[in-house]
XYZ file of C-alpha atoms in Angstrom:
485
model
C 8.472 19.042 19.423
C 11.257 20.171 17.014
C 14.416 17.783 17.141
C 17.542 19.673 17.788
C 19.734 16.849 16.042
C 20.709 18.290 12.077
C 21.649 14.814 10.640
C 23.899 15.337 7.915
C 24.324 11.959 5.813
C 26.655 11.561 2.590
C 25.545 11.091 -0.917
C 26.545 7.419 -0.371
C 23.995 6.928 2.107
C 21.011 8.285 -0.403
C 22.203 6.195 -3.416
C 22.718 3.286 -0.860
C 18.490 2.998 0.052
C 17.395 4.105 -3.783
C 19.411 1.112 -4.689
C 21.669 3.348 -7.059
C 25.052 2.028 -5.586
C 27.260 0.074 -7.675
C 29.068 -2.676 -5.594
C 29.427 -6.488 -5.650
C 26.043 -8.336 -6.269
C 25.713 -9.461 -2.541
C 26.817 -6.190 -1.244
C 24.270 -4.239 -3.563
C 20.916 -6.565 -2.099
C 22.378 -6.106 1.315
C 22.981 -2.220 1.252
C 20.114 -1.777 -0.779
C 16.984 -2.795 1.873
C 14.514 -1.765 -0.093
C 14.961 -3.814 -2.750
C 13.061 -6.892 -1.239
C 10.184 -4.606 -0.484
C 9.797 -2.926 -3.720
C 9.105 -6.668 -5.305
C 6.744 -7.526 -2.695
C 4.977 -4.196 -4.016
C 5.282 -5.484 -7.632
C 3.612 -8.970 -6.521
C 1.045 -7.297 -5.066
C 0.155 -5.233 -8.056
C -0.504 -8.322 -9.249
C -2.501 -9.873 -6.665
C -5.160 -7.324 -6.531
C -5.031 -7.144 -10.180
C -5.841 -10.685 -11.312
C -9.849 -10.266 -10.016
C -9.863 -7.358 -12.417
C -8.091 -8.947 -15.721
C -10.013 -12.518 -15.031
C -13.595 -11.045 -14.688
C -13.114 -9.128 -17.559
C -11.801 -12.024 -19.415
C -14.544 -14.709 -18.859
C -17.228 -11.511 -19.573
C -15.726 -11.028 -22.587
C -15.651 -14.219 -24.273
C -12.093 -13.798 -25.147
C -10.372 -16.104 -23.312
C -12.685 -18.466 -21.159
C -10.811 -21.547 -20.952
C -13.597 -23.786 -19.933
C -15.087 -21.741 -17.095
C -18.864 -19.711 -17.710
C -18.757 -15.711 -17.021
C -19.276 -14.575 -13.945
C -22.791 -13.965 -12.715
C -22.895 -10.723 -10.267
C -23.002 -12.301 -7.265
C -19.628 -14.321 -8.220
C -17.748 -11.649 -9.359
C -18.655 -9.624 -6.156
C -17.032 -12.834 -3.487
C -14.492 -13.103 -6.227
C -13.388 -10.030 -6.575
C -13.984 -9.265 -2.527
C -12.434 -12.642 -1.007
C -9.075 -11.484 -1.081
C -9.775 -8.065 0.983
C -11.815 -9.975 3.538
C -8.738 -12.644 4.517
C -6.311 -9.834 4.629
C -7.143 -9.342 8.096
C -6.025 -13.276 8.589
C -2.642 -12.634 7.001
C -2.254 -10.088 9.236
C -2.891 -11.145 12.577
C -0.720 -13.772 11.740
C 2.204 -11.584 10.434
C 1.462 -9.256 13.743
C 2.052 -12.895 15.873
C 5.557 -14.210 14.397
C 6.463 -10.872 13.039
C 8.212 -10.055 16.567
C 9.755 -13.211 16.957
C 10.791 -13.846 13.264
C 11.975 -10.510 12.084
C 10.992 -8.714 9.185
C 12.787 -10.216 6.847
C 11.368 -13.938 7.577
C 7.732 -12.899 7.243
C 8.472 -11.399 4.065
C 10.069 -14.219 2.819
C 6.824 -16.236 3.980
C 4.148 -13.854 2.538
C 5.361 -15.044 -1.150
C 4.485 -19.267 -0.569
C 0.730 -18.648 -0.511
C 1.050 -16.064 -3.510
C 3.308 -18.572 -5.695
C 0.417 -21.353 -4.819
C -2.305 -19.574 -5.790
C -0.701 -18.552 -9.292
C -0.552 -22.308 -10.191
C -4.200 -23.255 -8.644
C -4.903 -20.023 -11.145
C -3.426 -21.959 -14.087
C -5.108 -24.958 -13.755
C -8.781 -23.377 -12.241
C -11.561 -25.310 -13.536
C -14.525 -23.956 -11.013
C -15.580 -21.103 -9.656
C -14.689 -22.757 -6.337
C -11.160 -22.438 -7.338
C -11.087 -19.275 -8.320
C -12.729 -18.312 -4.842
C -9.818 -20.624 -3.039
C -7.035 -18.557 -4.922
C -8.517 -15.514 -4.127
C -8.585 -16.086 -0.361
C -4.831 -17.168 -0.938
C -3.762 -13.696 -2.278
C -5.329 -12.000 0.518
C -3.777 -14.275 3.149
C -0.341 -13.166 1.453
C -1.377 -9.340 0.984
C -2.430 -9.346 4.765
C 0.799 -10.904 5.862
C 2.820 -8.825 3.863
C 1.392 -5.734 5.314
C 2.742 -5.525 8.510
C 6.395 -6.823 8.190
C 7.154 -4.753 4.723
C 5.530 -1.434 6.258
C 7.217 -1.190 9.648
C 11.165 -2.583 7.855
C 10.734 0.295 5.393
C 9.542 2.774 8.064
C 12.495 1.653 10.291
C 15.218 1.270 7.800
C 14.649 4.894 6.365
C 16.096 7.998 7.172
C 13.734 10.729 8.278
C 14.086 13.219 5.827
C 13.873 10.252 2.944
C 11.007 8.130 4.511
C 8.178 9.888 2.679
C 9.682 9.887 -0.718
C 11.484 6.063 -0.317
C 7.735 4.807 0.710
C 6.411 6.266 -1.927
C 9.161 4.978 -4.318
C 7.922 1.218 -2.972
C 4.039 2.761 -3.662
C 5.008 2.846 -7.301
C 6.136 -0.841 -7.970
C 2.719 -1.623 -6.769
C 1.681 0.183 -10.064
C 4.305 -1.442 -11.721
C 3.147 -4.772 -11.072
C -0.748 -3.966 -12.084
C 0.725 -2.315 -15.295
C 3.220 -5.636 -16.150
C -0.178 -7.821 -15.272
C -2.016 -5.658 -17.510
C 0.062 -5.665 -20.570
C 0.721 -9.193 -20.358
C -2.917 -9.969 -20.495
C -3.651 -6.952 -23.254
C -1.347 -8.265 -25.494
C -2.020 -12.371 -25.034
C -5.686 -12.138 -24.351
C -5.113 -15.120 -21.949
C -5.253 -14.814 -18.405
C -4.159 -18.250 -17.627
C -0.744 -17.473 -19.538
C -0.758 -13.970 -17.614
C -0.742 -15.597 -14.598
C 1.737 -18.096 -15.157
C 4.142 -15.582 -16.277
C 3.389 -13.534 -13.366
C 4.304 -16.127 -10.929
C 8.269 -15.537 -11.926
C 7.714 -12.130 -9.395
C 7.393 -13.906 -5.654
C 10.229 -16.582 -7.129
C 12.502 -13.167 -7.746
C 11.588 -12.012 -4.492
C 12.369 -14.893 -2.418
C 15.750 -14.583 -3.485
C 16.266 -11.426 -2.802
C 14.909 -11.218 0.520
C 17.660 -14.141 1.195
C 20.316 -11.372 0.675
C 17.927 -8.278 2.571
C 19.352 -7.053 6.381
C 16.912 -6.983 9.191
C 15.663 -3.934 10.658
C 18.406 -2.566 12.745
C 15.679 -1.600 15.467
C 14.311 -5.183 15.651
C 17.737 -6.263 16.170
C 18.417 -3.875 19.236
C 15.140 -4.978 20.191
C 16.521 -9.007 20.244
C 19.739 -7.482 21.980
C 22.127 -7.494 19.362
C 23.414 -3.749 19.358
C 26.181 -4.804 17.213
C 24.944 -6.473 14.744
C 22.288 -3.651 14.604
C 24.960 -0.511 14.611
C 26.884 -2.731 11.796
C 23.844 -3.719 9.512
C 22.521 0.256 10.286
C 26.425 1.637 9.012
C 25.711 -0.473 5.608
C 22.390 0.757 4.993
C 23.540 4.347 5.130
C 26.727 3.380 2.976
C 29.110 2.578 5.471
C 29.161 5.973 7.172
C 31.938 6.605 9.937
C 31.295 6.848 13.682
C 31.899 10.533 12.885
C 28.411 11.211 10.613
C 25.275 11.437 11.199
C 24.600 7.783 11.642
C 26.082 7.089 14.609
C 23.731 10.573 15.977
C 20.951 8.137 14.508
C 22.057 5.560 16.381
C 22.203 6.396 19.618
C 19.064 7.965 19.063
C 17.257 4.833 17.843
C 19.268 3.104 20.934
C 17.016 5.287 23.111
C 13.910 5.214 21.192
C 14.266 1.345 21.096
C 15.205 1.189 24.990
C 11.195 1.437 26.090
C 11.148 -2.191 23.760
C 13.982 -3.391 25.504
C 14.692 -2.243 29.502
C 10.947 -0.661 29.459
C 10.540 2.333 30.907
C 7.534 4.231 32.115
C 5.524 4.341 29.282
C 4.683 0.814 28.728
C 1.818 -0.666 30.082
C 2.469 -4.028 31.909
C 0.581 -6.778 32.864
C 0.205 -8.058 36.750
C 3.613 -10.144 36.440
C 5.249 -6.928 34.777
C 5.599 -8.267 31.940
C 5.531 -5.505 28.990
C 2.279 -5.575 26.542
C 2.455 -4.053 23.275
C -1.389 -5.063 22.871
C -1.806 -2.546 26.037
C -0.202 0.308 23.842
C -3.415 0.576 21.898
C -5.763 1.818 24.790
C -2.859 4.955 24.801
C -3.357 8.274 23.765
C -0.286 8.326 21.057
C -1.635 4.783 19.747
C -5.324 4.645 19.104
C -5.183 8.569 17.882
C -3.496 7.695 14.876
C -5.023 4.434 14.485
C -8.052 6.618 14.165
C -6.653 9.095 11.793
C -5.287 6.357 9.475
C -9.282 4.375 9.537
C -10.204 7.249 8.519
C -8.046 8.225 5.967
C -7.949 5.086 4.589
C -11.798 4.742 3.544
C -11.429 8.208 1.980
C -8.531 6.975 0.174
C -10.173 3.803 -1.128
C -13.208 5.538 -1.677
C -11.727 8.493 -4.258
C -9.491 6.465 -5.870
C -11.839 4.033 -6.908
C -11.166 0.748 -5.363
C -14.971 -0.618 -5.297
C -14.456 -0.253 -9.396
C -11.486 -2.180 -9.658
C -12.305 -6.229 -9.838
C -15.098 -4.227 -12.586
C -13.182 -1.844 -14.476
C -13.380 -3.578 -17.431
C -17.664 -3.356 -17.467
C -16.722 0.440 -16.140
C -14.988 1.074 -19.170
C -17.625 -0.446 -21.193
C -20.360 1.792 -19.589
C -18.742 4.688 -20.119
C -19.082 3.887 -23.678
C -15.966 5.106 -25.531
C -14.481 3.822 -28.226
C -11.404 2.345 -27.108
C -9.664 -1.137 -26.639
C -10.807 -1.907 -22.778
C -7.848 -3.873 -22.536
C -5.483 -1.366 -23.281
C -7.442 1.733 -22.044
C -7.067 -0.336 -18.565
C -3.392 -0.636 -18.910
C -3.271 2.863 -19.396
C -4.934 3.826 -16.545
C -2.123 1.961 -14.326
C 0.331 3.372 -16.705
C -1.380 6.846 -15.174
C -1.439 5.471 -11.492
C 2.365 4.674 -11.911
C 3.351 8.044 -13.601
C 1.652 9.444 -9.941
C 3.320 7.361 -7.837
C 6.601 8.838 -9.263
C 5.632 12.161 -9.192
C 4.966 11.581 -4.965
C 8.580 10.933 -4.772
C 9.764 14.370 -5.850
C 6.456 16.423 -4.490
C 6.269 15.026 -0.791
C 8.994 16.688 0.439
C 8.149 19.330 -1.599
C 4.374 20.056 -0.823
C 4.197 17.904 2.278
C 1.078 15.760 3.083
C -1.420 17.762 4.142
C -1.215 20.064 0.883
C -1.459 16.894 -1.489
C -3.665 15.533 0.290
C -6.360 18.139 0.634
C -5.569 18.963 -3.120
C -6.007 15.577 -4.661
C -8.912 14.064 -2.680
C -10.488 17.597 -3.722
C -9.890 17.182 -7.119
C -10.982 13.273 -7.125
C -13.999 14.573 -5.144
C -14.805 17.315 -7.789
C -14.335 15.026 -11.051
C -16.650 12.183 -9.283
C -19.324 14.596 -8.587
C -18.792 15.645 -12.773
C -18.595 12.127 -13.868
C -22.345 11.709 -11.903
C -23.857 14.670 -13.350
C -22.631 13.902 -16.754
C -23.916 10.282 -17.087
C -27.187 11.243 -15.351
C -28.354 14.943 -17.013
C -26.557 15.138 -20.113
C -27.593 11.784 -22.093
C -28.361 13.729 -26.109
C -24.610 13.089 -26.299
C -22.868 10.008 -25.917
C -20.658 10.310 -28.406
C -19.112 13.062 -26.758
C -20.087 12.076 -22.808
C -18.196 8.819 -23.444
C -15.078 10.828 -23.824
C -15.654 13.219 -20.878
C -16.896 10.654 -18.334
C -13.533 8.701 -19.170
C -11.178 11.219 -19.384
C -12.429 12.847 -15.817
C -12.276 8.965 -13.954
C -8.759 8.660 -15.642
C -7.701 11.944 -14.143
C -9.531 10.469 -10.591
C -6.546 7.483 -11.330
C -3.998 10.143 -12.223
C -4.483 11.942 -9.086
C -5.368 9.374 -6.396
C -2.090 8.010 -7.323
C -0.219 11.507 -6.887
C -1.677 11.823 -3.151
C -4.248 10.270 -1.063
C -3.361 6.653 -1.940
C 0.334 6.219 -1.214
C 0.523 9.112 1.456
C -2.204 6.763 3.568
C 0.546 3.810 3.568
C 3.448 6.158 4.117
C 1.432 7.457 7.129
C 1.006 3.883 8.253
C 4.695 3.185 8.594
C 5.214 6.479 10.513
C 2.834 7.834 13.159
C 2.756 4.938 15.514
C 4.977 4.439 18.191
C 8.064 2.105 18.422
C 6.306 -0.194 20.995
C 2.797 -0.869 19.453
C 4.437 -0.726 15.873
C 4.433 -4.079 14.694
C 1.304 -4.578 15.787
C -0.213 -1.380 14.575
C 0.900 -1.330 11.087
C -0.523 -4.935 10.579
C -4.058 -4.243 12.186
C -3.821 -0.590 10.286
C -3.346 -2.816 6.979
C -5.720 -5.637 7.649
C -8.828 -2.945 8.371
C -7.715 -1.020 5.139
C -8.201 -4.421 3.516
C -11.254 -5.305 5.187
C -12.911 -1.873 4.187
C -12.099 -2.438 0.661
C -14.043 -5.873 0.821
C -16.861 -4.309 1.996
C -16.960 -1.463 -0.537
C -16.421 -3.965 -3.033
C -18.212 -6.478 -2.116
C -21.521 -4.602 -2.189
C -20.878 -2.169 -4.830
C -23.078 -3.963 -7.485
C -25.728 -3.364 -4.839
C -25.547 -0.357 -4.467
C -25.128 0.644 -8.083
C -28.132 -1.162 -9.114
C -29.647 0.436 -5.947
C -29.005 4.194 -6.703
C -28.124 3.975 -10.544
C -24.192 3.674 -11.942
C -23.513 7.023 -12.414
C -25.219 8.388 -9.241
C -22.543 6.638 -7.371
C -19.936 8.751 -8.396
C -21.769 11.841 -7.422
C -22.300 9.536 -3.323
C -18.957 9.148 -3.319
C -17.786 12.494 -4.636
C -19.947 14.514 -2.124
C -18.568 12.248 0.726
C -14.806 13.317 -0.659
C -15.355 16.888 0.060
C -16.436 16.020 4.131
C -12.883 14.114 4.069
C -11.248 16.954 3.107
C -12.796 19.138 5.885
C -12.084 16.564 8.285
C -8.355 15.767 7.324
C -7.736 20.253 7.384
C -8.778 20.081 11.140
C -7.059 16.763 11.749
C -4.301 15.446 9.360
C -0.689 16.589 10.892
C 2.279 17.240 8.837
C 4.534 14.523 9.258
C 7.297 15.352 6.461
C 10.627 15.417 7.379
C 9.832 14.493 11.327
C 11.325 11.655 13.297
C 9.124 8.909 14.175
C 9.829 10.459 17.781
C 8.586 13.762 17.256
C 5.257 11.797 15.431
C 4.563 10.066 18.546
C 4.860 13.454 20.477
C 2.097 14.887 18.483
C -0.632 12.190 18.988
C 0.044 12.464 23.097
């Protein structure tokens, strides 16, 4: 269903949410919502990074510190733990997030995150190691849900896409600060510590962050909503498209808060946002996004990441690993960006059937290469490294920020909250799982052979997203829902 409404929003309100406005410092954090968000991103760039730099670090005999390397079976819990309490975080975040607000929870998911940095700096067992790791997930999981749904609610429709994936690419800003910290110190406790200044900056800004004007109509407080909702698109008159938006998201918002009859209720009629997920418009896109998601993970290479510094190594080219894995973030970052400006361009479905096809393709390579064509090293080293960088390159550019910008948008209002931070938590818990037993399986079927399994399995996602995978650029979150009915 094509909306009839042609918002028509001033230049102010675009520079207000890319946080380009120039204003006093308390009106800039609270025009500029996505500020707080963005950081979060950056901290958890780091989170998911610090498995990666520390394995490689205590394998490499550069900067030990008193703890042994790593045997497999280590590495695999340490480098897994944080997926598989993701789920935690989030069922927690999905239980105070309606009661707290967005802006609470995110100011939460940063304690566990700043704790774990300091049991980091002064980890002297592998036990440690495996307590800070569960930490980081807790704080990625509860991070999920409340960051998501405020940036998918905050947004205007024609600038969701491209501002989500403008928050994608701090994530890769994070990983590549981490990165170069630790590639030019060669000491992961000092990386760490100087990583734990991100969640302190974040804290403070989320002090001066506004609250999702739909949660507040949902808490009754229309005012306060139409107010906070007139600053985040730059103070536009009654006469602009905002207040169109408004009394659009006053209706959207009204099945949350006078129910209607599309909510399921319980035998007291009370309204249940867990009974939204049995519906039609609910689990459809849940089961999309599962979907998506392990094809996602699985072409852009998350099993490799807590290892990418003995991938490197394999490979066998000769380059600084430290520095060749900075670059490689550097690469992830440099397609983040480029999502921003092709999203609206291209739309979803195109970059997505393009890059998971390309990723798919260059896997499949990677496998032959290392497997059939072993008279050349010299020269396979360079091949099999340049092909898994362009993997990077172009995971980054589609499949991986386009599956969290889809999480944000094709649930409805009701079952939102809820939604986003289940959809996160089971993204989480499948990358524990392919991490986790990756080493298996790679000393099951052979290193190289895995690229050609998982390439092979890329090219049945990209059937299965052309039949399934809607458009959702430039669509309200109301004409979403419509689809998935």
């Amino acid at each position: 269903m094509e909306s009839n409404i042609n918002y028509r929003y001033s230049f102010k309100s675009i520079f207000a949410q890319i946080n380009k406005k120039l204003m006093s410092y308390r009106r800039l954090f609270y025009s500029l919502a996505l500020a707080g968000p963005c950081f979060i991103q950056i901290g958890i760039g780091i989170e998911l990074t610090c498995s990666t730099i520390i394995i490689g670090a205590l394998a490499s005999d550069k900067s030990k510190n008193g703890l042994q390397p790593l045997t497999n079976e280590q590495a695999s819990w340490f480098g897994s733990l944080l997926f598989l309490f993701t789920p935690l975080g989030s069922a927690l975040s999905s239980i105070t997030l309606g009661q707290y607000g967005h802006k609470t929870c995110m100011i939460i998911t940063n304690v566990p995150f700043i704790v774990s940095q300091i049991m980091f700096f002064y980890a002297n067992s592998v036990g440690i190691l495996y307590a800070c790791s569960i930490l980081m997930g807790l704080s990625v999981g509860y991070s999920g849900g409340p960051s998501s749904s405020y940036i998918g609610e905050v947004c205007e429709p024609k600038l969701r896409g491209a501002l989500m994936s403008a928050t994608n690419v701090f994530y890769y800003v994070g990983s590549l600060l981490f990165t170069l910290i630790y590639a030019i110190t060669l000491e992961w406790r000092l990386t760490v510590l100087i990583g734990m200044s991100i969640p302190i900056v974040t804290i403070t800004i989320l002090f001066l962050t506004p609250e999702s004007p739909m949660w507040l109509l949902t808490k009754g407080e229309p005012l306060k909503a139409q107010r906070t909702l007139g600053k985040l698109r730059g103070w536009s008159s009654h006469e602009t498209g905002s207040s169109k938006e408004f009394r659009e998201m006053i209706a959207y918002t009204s099945t949350v808060v006078h129910g209607s009859e599309d909510i399921d209720t319980d035998e007291k009629g009370i309204t249940s946002s867990w009974g939204q997920l049995f519906r039609p418009e609910v689990y459809r896109p849940f089961r999309l996004l599962l979907v998506y998601i392990f094809f996602a993970n699985l072409l852009s290479g998350i099993q490799y990441g807590p290892y990418l510094v003995a991938v490197f190594t394999e490979f066998g080219a000769p380059v600084n690993v430290e520095f060749t894995l900075a670059f490689s973030v550097f690469l992830s970052m440099i397609g983040g960006i480029m999502t921003i400006f092709l999203i609206s361009k291209l739309g979803k479905r195109f970059l997505t059937f393009s890059t998971l096809l390309i990723c798919s393709i260059c896997y499949i390579l990677i496998g032959l290469i290392g497997v059939y064509w072993t008279d050349s090293k010299s020269i396979t080293s360079w091949f099999v490294l340049i092909l898994f960088l362009i993997t990077t390159f172009m995971s980054s550019l589609g499949i991986m920020p386009i599956a969290w910008v889809l999480l944000t948008e094709i649930f409805p209002m009701k079952s939102r909250n809820i939604t986003c931070s289940i959809g996160a938590a089971m993204g989480y818990l499948i990358s524990f799982f392919m991490i986790k037993y990756y080493l298996e399986l790679s000393n099951f079927v052979n290193f190289y052979n895995t690229f050609t399994l998982f390439g092979i399995s890329g090219l049945f996602g990209t059937v299965y997203f052309y039949f399934y995978l809607p458009e959702t650029e430039n669509k309200t979150l109301q004409e979403i829902s419509e689809f998935f009915k």
